[in-house]
Short mmCIF file of C-alpha atoms and ligand atoms in Angstrom, two decimals:
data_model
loop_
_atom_site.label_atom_id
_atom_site.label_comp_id
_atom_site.label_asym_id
_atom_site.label_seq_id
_atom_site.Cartn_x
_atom_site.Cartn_y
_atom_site.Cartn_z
CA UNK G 247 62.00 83.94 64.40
CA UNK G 248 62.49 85.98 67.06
CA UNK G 249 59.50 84.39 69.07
CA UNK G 250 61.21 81.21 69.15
CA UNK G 251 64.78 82.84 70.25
CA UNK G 252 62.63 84.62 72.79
CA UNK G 253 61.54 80.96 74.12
CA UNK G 254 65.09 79.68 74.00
CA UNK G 255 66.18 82.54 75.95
CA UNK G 256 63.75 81.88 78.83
CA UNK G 257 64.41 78.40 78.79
CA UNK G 258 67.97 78.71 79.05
CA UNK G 259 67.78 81.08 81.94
CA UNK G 260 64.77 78.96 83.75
CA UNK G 261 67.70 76.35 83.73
CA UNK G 262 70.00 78.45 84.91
CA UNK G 263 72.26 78.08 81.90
CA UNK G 264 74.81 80.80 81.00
CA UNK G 265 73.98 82.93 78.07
CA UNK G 266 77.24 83.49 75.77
CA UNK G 267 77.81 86.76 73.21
CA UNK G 268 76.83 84.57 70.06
CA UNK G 269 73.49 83.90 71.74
CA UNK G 270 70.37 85.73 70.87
CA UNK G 271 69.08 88.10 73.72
CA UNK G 272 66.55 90.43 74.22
CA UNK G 273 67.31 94.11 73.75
CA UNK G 274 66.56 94.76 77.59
CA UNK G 275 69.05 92.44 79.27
CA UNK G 276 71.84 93.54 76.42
CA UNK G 277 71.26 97.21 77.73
CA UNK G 278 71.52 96.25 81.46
CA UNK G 279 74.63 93.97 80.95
CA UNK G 280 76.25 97.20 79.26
CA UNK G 281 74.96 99.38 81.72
CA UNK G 282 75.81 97.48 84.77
CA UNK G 283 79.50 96.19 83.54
CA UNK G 284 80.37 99.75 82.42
CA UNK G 285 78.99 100.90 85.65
CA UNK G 286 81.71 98.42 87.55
CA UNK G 287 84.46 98.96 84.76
CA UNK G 288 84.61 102.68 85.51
CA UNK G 289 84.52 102.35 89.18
CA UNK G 290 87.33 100.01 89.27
CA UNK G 291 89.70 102.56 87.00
CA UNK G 292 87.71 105.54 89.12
CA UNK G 293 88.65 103.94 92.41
CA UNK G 294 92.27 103.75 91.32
CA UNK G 295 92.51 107.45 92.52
CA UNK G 296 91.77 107.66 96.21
CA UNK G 297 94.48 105.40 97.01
CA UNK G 298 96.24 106.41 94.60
CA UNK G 299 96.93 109.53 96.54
CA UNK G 300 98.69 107.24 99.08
CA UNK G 301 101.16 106.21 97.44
CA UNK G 302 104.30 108.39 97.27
CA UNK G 303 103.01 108.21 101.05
CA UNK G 304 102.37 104.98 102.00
CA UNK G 305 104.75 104.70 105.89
CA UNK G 306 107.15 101.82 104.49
CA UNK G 307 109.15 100.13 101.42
CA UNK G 308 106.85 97.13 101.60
CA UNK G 309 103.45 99.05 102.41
CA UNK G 310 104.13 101.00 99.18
CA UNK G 311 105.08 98.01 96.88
CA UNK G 312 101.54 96.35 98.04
CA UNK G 313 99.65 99.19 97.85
CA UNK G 314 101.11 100.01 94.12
CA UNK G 315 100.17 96.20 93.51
CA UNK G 316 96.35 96.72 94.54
CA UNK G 317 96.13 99.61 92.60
CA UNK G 318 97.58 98.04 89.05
CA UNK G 319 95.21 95.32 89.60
CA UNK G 320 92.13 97.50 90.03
CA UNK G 321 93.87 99.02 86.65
CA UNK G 322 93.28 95.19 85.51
CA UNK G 323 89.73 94.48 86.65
CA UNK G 324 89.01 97.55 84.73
CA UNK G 325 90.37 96.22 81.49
CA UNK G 326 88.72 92.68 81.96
CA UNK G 327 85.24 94.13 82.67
CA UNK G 328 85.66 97.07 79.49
CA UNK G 329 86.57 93.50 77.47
CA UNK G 330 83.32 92.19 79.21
CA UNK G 331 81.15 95.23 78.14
CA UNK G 332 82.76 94.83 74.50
CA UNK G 333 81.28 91.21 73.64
CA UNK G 334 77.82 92.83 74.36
CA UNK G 335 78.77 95.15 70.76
CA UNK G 336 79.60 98.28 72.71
CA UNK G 337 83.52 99.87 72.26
CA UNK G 338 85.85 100.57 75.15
CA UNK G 339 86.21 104.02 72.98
CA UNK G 340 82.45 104.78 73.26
CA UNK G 341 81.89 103.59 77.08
CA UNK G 342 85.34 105.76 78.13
CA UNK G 343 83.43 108.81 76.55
CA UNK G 344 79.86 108.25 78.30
CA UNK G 345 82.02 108.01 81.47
CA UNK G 346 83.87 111.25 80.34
CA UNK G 347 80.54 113.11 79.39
CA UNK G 348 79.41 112.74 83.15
CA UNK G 349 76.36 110.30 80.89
CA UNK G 350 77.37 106.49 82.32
CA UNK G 351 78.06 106.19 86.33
CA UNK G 352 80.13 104.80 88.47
CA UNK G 353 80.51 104.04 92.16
CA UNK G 354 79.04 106.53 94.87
CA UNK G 355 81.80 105.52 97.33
CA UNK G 356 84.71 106.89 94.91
CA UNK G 357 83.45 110.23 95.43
CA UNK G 358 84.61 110.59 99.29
CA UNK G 359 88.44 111.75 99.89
CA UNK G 360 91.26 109.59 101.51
CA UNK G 361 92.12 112.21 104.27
CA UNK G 362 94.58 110.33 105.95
CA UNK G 363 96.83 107.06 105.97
CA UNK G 364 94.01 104.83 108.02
CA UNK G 365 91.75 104.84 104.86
CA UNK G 366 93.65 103.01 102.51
CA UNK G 367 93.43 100.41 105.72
CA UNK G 368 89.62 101.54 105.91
CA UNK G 369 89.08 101.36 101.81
CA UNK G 370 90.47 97.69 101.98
CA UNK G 371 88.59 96.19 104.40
CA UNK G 372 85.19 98.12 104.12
CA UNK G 373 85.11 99.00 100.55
CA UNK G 374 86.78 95.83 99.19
CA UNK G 375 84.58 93.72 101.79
CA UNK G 376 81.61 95.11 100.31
CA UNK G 377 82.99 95.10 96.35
CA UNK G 378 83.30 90.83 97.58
CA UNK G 379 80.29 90.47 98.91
CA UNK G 380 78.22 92.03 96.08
CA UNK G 381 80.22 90.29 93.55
CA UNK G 382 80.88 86.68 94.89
CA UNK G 383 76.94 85.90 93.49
CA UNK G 384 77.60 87.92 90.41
CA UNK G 385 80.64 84.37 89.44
CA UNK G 386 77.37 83.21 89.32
CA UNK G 387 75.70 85.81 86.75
CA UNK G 388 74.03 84.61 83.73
CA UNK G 389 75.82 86.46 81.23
CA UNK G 390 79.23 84.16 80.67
CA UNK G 391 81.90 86.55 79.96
CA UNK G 392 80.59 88.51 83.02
CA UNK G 393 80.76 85.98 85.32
CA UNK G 394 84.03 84.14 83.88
CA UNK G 395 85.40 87.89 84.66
CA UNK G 396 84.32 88.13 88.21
CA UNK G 397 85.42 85.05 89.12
CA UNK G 398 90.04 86.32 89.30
CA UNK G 399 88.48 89.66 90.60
CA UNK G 400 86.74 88.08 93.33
CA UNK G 401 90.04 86.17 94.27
CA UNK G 402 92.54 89.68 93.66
CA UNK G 403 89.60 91.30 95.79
CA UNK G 404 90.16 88.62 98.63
CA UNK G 405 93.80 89.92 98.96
CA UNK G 406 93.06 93.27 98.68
CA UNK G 407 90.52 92.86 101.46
CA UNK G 408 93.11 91.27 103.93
CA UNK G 409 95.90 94.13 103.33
CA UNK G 410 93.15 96.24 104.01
CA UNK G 411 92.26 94.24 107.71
CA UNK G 412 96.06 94.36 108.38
CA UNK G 413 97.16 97.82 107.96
CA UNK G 414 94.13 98.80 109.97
CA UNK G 415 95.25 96.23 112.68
CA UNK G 416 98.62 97.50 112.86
CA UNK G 417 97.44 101.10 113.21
CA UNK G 418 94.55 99.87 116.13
CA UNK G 419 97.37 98.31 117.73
CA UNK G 420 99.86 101.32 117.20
CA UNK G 421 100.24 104.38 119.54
CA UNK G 422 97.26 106.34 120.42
CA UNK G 423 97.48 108.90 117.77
CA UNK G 424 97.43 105.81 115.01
CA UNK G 425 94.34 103.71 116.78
CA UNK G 426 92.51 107.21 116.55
CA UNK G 427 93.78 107.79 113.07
CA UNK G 428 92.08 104.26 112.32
CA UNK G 429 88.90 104.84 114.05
CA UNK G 430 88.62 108.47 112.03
CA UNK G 431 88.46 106.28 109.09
CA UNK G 432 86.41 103.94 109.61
CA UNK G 433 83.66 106.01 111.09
CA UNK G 434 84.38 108.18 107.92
CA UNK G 435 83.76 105.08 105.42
CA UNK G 436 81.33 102.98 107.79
CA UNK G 437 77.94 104.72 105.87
CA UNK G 438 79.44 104.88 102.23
CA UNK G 439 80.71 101.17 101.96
CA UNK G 440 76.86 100.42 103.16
CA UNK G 441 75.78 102.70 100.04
CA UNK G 442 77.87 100.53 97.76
CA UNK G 443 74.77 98.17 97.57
CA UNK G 444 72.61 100.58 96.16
CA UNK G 445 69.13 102.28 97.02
CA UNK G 446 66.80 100.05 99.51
CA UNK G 447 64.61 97.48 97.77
CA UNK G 448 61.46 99.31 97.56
CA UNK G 449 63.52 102.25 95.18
CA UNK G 450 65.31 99.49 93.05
CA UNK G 451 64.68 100.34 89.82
CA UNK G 452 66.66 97.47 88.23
CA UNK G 453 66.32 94.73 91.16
CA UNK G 454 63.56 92.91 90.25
CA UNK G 455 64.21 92.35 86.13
CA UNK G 456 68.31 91.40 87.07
CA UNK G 457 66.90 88.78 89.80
CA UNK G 458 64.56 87.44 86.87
CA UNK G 459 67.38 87.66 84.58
CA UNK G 460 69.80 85.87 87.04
CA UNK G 461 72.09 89.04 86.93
CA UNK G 462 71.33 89.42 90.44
CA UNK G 463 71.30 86.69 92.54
CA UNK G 464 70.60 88.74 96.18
CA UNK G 465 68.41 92.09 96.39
CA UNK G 466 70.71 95.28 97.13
CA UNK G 467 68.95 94.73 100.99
CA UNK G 468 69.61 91.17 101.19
CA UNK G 469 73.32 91.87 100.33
CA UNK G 470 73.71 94.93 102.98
CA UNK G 471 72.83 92.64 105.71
CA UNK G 472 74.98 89.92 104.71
CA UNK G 473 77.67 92.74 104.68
CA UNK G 474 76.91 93.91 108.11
CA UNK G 475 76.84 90.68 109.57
CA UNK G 476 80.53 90.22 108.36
CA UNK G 477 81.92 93.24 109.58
CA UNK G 478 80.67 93.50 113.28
CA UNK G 479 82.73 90.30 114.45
CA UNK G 480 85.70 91.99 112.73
CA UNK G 481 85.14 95.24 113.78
CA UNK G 482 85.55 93.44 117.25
CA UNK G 483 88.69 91.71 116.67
CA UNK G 484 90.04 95.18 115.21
CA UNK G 485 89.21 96.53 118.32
CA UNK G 486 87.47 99.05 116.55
CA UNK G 487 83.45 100.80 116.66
CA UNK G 488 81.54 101.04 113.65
CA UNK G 489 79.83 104.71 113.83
CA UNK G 490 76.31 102.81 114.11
CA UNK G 491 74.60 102.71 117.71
CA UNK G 492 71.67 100.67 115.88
CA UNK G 493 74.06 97.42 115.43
CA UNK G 494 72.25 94.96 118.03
CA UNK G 495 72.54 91.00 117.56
CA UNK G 496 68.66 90.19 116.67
CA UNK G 497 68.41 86.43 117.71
CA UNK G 498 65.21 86.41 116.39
CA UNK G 499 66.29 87.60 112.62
CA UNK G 500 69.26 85.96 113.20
CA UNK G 501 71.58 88.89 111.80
CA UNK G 502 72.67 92.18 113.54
CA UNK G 503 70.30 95.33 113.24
CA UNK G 504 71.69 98.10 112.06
CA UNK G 505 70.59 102.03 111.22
CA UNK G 506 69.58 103.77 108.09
CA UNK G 507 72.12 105.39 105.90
CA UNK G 508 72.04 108.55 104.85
CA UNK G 509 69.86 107.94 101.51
CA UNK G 510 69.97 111.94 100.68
CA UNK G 511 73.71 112.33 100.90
CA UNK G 512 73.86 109.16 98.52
CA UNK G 513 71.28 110.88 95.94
CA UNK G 514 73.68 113.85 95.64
CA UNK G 515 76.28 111.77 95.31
CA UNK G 516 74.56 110.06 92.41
CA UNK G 517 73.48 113.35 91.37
CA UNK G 518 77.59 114.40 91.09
CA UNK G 519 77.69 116.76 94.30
CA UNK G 520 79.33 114.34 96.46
CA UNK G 521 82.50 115.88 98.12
CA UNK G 522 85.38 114.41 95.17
CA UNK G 523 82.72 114.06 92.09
CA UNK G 524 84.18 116.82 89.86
CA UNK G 525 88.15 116.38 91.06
CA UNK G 526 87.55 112.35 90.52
CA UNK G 527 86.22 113.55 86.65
CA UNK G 528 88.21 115.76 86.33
CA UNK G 529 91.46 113.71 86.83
CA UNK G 530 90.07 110.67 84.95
CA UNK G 531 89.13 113.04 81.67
CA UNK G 532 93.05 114.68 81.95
CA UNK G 533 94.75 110.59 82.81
CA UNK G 534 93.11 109.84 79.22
CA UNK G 535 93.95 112.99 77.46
CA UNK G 536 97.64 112.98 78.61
CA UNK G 537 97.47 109.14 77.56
CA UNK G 538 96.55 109.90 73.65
CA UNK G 539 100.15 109.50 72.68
CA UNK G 540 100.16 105.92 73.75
CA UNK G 541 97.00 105.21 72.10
CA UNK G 542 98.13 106.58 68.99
CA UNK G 543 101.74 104.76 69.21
CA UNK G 544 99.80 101.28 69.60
CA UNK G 545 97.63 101.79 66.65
CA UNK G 546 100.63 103.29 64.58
CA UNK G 547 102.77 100.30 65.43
CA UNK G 548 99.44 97.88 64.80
CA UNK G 549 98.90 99.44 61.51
CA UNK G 550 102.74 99.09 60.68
CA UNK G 551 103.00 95.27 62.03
CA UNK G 552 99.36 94.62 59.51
CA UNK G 553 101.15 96.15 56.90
CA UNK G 554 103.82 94.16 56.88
CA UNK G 555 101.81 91.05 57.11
CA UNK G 556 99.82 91.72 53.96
CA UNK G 557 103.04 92.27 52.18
N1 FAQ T 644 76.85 104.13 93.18
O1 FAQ T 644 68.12 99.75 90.56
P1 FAQ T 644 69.40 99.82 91.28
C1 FAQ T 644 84.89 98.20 93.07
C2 FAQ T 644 72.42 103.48 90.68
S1 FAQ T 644 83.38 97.89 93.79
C3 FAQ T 644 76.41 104.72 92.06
O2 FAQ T 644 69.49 99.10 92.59
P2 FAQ T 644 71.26 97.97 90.04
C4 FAQ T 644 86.11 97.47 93.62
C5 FAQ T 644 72.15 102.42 89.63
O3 FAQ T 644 73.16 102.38 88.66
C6 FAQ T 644 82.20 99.10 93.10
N2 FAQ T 644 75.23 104.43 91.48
O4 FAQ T 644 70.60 99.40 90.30
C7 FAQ T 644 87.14 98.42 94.10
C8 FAQ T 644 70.84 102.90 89.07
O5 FAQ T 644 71.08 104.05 88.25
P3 FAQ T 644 70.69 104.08 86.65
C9 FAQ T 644 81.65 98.69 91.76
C10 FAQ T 644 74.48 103.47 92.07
O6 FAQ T 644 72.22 98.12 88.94
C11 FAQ T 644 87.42 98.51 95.45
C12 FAQ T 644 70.12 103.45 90.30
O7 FAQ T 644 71.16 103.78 91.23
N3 FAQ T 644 80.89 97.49 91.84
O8 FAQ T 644 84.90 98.97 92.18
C13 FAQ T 644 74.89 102.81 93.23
O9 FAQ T 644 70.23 96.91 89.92
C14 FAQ T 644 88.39 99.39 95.92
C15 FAQ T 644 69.13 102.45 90.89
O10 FAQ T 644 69.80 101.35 91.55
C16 FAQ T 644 79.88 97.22 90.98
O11 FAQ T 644 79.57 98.01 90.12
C17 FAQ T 644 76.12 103.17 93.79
N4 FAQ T 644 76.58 102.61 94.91
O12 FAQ T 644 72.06 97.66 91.41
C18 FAQ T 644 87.87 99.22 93.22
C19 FAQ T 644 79.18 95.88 91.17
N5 FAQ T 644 73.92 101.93 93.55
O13 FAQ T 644 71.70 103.21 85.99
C20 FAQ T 644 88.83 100.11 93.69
C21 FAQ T 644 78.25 95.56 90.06
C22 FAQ T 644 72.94 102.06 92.65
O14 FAQ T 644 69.29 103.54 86.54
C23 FAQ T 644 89.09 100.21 95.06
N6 FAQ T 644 77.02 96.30 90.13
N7 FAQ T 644 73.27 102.99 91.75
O15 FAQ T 644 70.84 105.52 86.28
C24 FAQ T 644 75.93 95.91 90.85
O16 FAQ T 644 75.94 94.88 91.51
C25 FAQ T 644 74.69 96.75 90.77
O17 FAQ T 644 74.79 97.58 89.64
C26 FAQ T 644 74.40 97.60 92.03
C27 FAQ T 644 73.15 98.47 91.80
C28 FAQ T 644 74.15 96.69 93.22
C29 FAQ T 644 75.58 98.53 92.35
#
């Protein structure tokens, strides 16, 4: 019965075994799989758009063709995590229209414009650093087809991450009016890629059930400081100051202090008054609208190519 599934459940994840879609679970950890995964599905098709807007403005041939590149495969990593979502008995269909309704989320930090050139530098190595080191533990996830999924993102992140480093470099090392167009954005997207990570412990809703679940591996605080303690060495070798006069080496802790974000400007974020929350909607619910035709060719020629089978 569903006592003894309940056992084999715990047992499983006291053993730190991965739990597969045929595999009984309880309602709870179904509902925060689908929650979570559509969560990151929609903020990697979501985050397609502020670099997006670079792109028929990226400074040269080979700066565009990379930056096109990155974008497709955030267009992928939305695709495998939707496919994720789906083995939990959820549709693409249904999740695309909670997302639509304004009734699933997705990522606070897609909300924030790309005013210049320097973010798409800033977005790769800030917002991509932080995407990495939140989901390096999830590989590690105990839900199988999560973690299976997160495993080529983490390694298409990785590259995204360095194009982001190198553009910025170029620009710190460029004339004045590019090294100040870089520090602009990085003092613009300093505080949101430390939102990424989510409210502080203590307001967690979710934190302690995923770390019992083995969702979670790190607590949204733990992961912020291991975040911080990557960027300040390469903040240095940019030659470049994060907008935070709290960041101090603490001997003691062992990891770099740093200040408080701005936890009200995140809650209207989540709340959909960030500065881009209705254009970022807005676009998405038009991109799938203006895409019906396609849909509707694929399951035409499906239906066709099934038809022709059974004959
Ligand atoms: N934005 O109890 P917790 C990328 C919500 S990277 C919006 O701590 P949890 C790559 C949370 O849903 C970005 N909402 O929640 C890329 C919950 O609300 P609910 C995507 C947030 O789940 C780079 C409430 O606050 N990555 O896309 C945020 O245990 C460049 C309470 O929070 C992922 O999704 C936020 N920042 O921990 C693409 C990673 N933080 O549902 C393009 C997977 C929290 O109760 C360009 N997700 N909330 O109404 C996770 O690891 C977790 O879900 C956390 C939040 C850590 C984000």
């Amino acid at each position: 019965g569903v006592h003894d599934a309940q056992q084999r459940f715990d047992a499983m994840i006291a053993a730190d075994e991965r739990i597969e879609p045929r595999d009984w679970m309880p309602d709870g950890y179904r509902r925060t799989l689908i929650r979570q995964i559509a969560q990151h599905a929609h903020s990697e098709i979501i985050g397609m758009q502020p670099e997006g807007n670079w792109i028929t403005r990226a400074p040269s041939l080979k700066r565009k063709a990379v930056l096109i590149a990155k974008v497709q495969d955030e267009a992928g990593h939305g695709l495998y995590l939707y496919s994720a979502a789906e083995t939990l008995g959820v549709s693409r269909e249904e999740l695309l229209d909670l997302l639509h309704e304004g009734r699933q989320r997705y990522s606070s930090i897609f909300n924030y414009p790309t005013l210049t050139w320097a973010d798409v530098g800033a977005i790769g190595w800030l917002v991509d650093g932080a995407a990495i080191t939140n989901q390096v533990p999830l590989c590690r996830c105990s839900y199988g087809p999560y973690a299976r999924a997160m495993v080529r993102i983490c390694k298409e992140e990785s590259f995204h991450q360095r194009q982001g480093f190198d553009a910025l470099y170029v620009l710190a090392r460029g004339a004045e009016a590019q090294r100040r167009m870089a520090q602009d954005a990085v003092d613009r997207w300093y505080w949101p890629s430390l939102m990424m990570f989510g409210p502080p412990d203590t307001e967690s809703a979710h934190s302690e059930q995923s770390m019992a679940w083995n969702i979670k591996r790190f607590s949204n605080d733990e992961l912020r400081q291991r975040f911080v303690d990557i960027i300040v060495p390469q903040a240095e070798a940019l030659g470049l100051t994060l907008p935070d006069p709290d960041i101090a080496w603490n001997a003691e802790r062992g990891h770099y202090d740093f200040g408080t974000p701005d936890w009200d400007e995140f809650k209207q974020v989540l709340k959909g008054s960030g500065p881009c929350n209705r254009q970022r909607l807005e676009h998405r619910r038009k991109a799938h609208a203006d895409g019906a035709w396609v849909r509707e060719a694929a399951q035409a020629h499906a239906a066709k190519q099934a038809a022709r089978r059974a004959a």
